[in-house]
Coordinates of C-alpha atoms in Angstrom, one line a residue:
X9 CA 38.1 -4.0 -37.3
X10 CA 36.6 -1.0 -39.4
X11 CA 33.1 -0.9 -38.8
X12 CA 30.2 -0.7 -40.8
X13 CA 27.4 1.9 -39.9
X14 CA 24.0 1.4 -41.3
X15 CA 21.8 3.9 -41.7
X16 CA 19.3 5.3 -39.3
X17 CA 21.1 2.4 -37.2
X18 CA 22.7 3.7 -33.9
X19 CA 23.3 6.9 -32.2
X20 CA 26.5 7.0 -30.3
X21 CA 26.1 9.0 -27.3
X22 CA 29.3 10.6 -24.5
X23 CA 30.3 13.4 -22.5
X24 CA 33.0 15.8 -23.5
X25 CA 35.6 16.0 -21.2
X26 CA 36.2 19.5 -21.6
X27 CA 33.6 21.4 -20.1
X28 CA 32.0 24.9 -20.8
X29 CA 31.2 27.7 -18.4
X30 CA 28.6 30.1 -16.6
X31 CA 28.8 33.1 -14.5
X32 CA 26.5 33.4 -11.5
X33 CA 25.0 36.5 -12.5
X34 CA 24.7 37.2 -8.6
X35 CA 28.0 36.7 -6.9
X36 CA 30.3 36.2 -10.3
X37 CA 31.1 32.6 -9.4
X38 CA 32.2 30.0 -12.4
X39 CA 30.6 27.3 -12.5
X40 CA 31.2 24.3 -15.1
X41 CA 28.4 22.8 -16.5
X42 CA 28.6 19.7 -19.3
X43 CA 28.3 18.7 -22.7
X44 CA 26.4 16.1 -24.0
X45 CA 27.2 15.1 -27.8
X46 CA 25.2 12.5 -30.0
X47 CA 26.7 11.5 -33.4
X48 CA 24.5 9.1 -35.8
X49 CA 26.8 6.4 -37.3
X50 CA 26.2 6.5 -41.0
X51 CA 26.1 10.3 -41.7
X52 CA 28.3 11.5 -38.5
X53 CA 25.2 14.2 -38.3
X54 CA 26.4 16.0 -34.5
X55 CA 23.7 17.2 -31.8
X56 CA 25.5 18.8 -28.6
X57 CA 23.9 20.6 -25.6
X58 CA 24.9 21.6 -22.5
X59 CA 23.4 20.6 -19.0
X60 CA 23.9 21.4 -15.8
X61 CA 25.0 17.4 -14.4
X62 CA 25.8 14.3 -15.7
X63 CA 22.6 13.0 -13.4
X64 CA 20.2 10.5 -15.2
X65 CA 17.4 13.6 -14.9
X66 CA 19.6 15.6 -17.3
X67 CA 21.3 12.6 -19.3
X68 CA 17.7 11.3 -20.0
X69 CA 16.3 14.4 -20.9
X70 CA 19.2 15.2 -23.3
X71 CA 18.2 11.7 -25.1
X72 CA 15.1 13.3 -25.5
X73 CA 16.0 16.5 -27.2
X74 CA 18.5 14.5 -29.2
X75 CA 16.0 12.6 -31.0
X76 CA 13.5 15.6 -31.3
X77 CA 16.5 17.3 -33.0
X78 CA 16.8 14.4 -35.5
X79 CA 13.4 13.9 -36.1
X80 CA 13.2 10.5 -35.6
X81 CA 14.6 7.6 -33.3
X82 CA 17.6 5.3 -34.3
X83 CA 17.7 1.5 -34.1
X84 CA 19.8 1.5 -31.0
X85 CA 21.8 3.6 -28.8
X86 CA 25.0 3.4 -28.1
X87 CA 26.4 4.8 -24.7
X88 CA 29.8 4.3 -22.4
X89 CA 28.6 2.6 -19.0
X90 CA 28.4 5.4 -16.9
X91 CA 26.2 5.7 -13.7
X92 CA 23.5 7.8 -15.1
X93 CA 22.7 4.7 -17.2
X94 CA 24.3 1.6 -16.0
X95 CA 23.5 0.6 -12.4
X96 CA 26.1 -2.5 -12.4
X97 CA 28.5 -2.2 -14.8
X98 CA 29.6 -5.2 -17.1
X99 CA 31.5 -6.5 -20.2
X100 CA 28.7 -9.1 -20.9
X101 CA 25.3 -8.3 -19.6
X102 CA 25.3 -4.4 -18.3
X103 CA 22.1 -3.4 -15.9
X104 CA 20.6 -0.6 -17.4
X105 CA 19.1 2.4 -15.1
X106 CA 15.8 1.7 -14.9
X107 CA 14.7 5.6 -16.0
X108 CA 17.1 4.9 -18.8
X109 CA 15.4 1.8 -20.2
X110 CA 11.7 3.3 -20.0
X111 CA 13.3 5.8 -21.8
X112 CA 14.5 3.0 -24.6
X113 CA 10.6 1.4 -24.0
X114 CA 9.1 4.5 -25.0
X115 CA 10.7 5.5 -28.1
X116 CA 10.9 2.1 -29.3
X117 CA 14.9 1.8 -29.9
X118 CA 17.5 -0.1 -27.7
X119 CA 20.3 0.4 -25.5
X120 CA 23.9 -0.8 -26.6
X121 CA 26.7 -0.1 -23.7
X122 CA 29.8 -0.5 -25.0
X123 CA 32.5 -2.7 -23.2
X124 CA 34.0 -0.8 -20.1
X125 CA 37.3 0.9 -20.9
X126 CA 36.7 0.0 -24.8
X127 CA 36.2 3.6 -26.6
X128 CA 36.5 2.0 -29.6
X129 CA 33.0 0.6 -28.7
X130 CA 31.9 4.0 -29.7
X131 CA 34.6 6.0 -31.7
X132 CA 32.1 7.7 -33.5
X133 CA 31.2 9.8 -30.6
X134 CA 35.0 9.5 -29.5
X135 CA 35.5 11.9 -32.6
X136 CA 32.1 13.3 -32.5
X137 CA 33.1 15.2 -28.8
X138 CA 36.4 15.8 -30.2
X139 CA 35.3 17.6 -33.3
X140 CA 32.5 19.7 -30.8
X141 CA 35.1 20.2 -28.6
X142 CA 37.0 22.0 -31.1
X143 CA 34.3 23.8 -33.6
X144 CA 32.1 24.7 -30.5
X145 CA 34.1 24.9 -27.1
X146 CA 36.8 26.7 -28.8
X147 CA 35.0 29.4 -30.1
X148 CA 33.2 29.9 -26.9
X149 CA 36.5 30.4 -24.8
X150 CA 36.3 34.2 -24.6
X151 CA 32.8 34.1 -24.8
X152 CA 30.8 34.8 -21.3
X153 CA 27.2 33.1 -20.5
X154 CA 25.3 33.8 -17.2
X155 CA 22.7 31.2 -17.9
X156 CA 22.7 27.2 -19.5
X157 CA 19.6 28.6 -22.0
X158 CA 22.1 32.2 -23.5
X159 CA 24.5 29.1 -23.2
X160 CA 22.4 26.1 -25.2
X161 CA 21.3 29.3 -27.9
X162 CA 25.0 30.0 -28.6
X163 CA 25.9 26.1 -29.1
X164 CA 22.8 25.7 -31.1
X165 CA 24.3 28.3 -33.5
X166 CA 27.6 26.9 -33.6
X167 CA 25.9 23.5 -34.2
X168 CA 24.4 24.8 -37.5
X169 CA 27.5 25.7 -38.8
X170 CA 29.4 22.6 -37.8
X171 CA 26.9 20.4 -39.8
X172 CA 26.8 22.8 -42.8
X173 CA 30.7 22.4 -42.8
X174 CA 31.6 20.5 -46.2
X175 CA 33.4 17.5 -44.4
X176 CA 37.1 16.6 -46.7
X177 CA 36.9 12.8 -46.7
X178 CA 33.1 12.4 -47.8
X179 CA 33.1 16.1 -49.8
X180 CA 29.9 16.5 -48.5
X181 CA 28.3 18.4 -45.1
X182 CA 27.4 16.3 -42.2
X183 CA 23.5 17.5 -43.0
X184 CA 23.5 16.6 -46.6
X185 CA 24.4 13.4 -45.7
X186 CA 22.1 13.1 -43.1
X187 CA 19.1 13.9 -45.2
X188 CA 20.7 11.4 -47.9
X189 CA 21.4 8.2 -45.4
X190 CA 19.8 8.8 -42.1
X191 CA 16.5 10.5 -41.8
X192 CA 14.8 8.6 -44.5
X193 CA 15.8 5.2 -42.1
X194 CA 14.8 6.8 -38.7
X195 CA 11.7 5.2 -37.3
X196 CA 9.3 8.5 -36.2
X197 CA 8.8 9.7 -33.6
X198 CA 5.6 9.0 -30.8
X199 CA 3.1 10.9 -30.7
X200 CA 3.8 12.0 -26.6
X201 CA 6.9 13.1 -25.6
X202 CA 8.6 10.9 -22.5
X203 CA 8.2 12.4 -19.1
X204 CA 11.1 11.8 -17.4
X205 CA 10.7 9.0 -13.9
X206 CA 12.5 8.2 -11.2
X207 CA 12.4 4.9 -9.3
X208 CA 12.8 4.4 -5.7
X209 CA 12.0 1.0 -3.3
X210 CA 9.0 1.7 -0.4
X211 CA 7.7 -0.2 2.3
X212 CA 3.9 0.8 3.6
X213 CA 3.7 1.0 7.0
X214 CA 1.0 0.4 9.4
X215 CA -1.1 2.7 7.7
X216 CA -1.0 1.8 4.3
X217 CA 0.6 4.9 3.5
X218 CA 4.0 5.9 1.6
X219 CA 6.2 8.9 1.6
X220 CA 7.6 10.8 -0.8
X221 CA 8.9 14.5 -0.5
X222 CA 7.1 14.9 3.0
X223 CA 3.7 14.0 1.6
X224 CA 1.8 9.9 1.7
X225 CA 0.2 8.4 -1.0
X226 CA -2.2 5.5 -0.2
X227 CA -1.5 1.8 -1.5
X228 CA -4.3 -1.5 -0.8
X229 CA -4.2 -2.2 2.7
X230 CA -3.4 -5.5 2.1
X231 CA 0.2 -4.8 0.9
X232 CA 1.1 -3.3 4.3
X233 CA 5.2 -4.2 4.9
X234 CA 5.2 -5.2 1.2
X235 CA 8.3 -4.1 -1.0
X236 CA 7.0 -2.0 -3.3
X237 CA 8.4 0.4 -6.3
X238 CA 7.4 3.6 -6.3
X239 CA 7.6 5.5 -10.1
X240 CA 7.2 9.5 -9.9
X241 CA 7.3 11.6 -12.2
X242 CA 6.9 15.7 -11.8
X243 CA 3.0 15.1 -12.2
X244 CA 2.0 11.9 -11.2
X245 CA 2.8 9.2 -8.3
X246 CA 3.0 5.3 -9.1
X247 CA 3.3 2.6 -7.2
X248 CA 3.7 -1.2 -8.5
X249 CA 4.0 -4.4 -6.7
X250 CA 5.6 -7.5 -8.5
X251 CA 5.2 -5.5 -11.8
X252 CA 2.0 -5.1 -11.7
X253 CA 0.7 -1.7 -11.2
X254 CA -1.6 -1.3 -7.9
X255 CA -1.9 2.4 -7.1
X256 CA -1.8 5.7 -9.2
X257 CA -1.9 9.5 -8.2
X258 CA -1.6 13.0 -8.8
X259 CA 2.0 13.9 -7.0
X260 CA 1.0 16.5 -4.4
X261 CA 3.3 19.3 -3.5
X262 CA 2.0 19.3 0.4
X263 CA 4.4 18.3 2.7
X264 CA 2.6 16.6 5.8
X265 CA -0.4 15.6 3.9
X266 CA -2.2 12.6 2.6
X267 CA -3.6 11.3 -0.3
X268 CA -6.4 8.5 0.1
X269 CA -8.3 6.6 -2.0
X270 CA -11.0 5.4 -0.2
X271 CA -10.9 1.9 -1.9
X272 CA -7.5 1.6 -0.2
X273 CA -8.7 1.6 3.0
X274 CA -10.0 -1.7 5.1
X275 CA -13.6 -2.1 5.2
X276 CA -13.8 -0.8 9.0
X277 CA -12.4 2.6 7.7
X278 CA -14.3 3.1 4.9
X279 CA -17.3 2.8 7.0
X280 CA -15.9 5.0 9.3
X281 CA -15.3 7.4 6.7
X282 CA -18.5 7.6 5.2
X283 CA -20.2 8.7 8.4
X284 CA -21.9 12.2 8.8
X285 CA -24.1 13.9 11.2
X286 CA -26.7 14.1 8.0
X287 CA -26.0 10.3 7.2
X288 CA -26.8 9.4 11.2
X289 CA -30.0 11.6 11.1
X290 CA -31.6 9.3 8.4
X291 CA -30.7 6.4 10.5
X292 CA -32.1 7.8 13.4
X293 CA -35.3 9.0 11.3
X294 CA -36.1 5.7 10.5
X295 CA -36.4 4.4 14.0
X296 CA -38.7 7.5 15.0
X297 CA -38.8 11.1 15.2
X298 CA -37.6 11.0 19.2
X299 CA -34.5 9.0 18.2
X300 CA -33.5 11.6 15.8
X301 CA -34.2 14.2 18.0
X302 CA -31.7 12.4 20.6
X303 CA -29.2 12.1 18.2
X304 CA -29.5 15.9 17.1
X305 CA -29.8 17.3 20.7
X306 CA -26.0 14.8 21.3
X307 CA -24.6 16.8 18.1
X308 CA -25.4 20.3 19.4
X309 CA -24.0 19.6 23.0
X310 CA -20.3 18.3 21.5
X311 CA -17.6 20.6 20.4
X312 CA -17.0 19.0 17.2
X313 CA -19.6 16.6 15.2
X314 CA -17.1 14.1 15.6
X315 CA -17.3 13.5 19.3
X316 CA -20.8 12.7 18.8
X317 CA -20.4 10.0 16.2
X318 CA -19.6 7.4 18.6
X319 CA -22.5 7.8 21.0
X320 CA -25.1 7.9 18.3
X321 CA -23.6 5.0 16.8
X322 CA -24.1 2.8 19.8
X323 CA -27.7 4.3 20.3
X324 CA -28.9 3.4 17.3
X325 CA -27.3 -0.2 16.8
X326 CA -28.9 -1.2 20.2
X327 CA -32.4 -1.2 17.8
X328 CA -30.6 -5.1 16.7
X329 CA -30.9 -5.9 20.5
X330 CA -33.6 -4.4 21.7
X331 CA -35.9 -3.7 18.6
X332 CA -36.7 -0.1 17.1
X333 CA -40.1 0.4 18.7
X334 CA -38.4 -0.3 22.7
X335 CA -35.5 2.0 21.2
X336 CA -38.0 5.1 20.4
X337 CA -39.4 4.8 23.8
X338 CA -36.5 4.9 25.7
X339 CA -34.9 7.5 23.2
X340 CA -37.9 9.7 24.1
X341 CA -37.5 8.8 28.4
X342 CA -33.8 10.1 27.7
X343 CA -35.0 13.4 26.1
X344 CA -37.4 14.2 29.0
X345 CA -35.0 13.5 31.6
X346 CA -32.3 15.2 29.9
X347 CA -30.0 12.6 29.1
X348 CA -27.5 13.0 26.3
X349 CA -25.5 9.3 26.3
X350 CA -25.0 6.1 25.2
X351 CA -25.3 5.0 28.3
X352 CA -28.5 6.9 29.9
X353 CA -30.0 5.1 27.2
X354 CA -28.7 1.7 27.4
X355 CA -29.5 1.8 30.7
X356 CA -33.2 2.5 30.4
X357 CA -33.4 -0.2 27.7
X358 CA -31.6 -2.5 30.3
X359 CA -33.5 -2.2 33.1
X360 CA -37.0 -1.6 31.3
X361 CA -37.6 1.5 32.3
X362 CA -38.9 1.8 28.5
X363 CA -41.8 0.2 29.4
X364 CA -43.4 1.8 32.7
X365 CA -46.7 3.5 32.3
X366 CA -46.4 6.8 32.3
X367 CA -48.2 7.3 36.2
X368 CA -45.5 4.8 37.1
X369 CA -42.6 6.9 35.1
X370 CA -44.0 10.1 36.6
X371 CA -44.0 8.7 40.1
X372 CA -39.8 7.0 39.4
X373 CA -39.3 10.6 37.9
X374 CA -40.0 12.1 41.5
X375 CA -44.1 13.7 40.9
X376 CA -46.1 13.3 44.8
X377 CA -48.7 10.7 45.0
X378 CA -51.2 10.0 47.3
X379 CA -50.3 7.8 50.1
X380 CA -50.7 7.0 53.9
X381 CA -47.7 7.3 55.2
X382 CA -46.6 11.0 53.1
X383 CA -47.7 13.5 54.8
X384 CA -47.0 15.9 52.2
X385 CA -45.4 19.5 52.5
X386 CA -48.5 21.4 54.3
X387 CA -48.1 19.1 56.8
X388 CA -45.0 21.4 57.7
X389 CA -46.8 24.6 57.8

């Protein structure tokens, strides 16, 4: 059936078969790289570029350059169902790549697989990759490149030319027409370029954590052993649960590292967390200057702060048992005899020793008194 191209309608989109070339500058090897061509329908206007794969990081990315070239985005694009944009592939209702279609999202236009094995789906670009093919592969056969940018510079040249060529059938150049039919009709462009994102299934473990390139980025708690997709980008980590977008951070390049946000963690941990020797000091202040010296003197004989953070704890929320005023007193025993525990002063508070007199504590704490039956050390001499 001859077809009918609108303008500004679709952009067919292919891979050359024929591919061009670069040197390893290095150890001379020849490596083949490949060509992406895009042909708009209604004024056969040609953009070609060459890439280093056929992966959907560089077949996205070329979409992007494509429509900067034009200077504005078609109604629809029209692909083959390759891998890098079809995940199942079929005559009816295609799956498109996921990257692929946020790629469509963003620049407002649509993606239009052809039917598998049906070129004719797309002969524009059939011709299109043909035509670069000839005009640009073939004049770049005895040409050498040791890089894809020497190599893009040289095709962006060739390019030029090919649309300037006055084409027989129309009796006008492929860019004459294109200023004619297809610019005026393209939609414009957004204002932010798309950042290309890749999409990958995660399941938070134990510790509401997930990986990605040897570093862990924090999700809500409650989501531990949920299926979750995880969207990254080269600057930023997402993470989305039932579509619905519950975490977001800045992608980290440290590998055995974490990134927390502290309104991830469970209630018990971000009380943990917020503790500090200062923050433990205030607590102790408030009860009375001899708890806060206990607390201080159990800092200075640990290692690390940390160690400490336990023992203070305990001292001070025995004040909800005991009361602050019985907790000073026996914080202040503890500091004469020495102690530095938890349980030196549980133990006071426990068996009242809190609450002795001080003769009485002086006598428990081993001073002489008069009695009877001591008969004291100059007894002895």
């Amino acid at each position: 059936m001859r077809q009918v191209h609108h303008a500004g309608e679709k952009l067919f989109v292919d891979y050359a078969g024929h591919k061009p070339t670069i040197v390893d500058p290095a150890t001379g090897e020849v490596r083949e790289v490949e060509l992406f061509v895009a042909v708009l329908g209604a004024s056969n206007y040609i953009y070609a570029e060459a890439t280093a794969t056929q992966q959907i990081g560089d077949w996205v990315q070329s979409h992007v350059r494509a429509f900067e070239f034009l200077g504005g985005i078609p109604g629809a694009v029209v692909p083959d169902q390759l891998k890098s944009g079809v995940t199942r592939s079929c005559r009816y209702e295609p799956e498109l790549q996921r990257s692929y279609e946020e790629l469509a999202l963003h620049y407002g236009t649509v993606i239009l697989p052809a039917r598998p094995a049906s070129p004719r789906d797309k002969a524009k670009v059939e011709v299109g990759v043909q035509i670069a093919e000839r005009w640009v592969l073939a004049r770049l056969r005895h040409q050498t490149f040791f890089s894809l940018p020497a190599l893009n510079q040289r095709i962006g040249e060739l390019r030029v030319e090919l649309n300037d060529r006055t084409m027989r059938h129309y009796r006008a150049s492929r860019r004459t027409l294109f200023e004619q039919l297809d610019r005026p009709a393209l939609k414009p462009l957004p204002a932010t370029r798309y950042q290309h994102a890749l999409w990958k299934f995660v399941r938070p473990n134990l510790d509401y954590h997930v990986e990605l390139d040897g570093h862990y980025y924090s999700v809500p708690f409650m989501l531990r052993h949920q299926r979750l997709d995880l969207r990254h980008t080269a600057t930023t980590v997402e993470l989305f649960h039932q579509g619905q977008r519950v975490a977001s951070h800045l992608r980290s390049p440290l590998r055995g590292r974490h990134t927390t946000i502290a309104e991830h963690m469970p209630k018990s941990h971000q009380a943990h967390l917020e503790w500090s020797p200062e923050r433990i000091g205030r607590w102790a202040q408030s009860i009375g200057a001899d708890t806060r010296a206990l607390v201080e003197a159990i800092f200075a004989d640990r290692p690390h702060p940390e160690q400490g953070y336990r023992s203070c704890l305990g001292i001070l929320r025995l004040a909800k048992r005991y009361g602050p005023a019985r907790l000073e007193a026996a914080c202040g025993r503890a500091l004469r005899v020495g102690a530095r525990s938890y349980r030196h002063v549980e133990s006071i508070l426990k068996h009242g020793l809190d609450r002795l007199p001080a003769t009485a504590e002086a006598a428990r704490d081993g001073v002489p008194v008069t009695h009877a039956n001591l008969r004291g050390r100059d007894y002895y001499r």
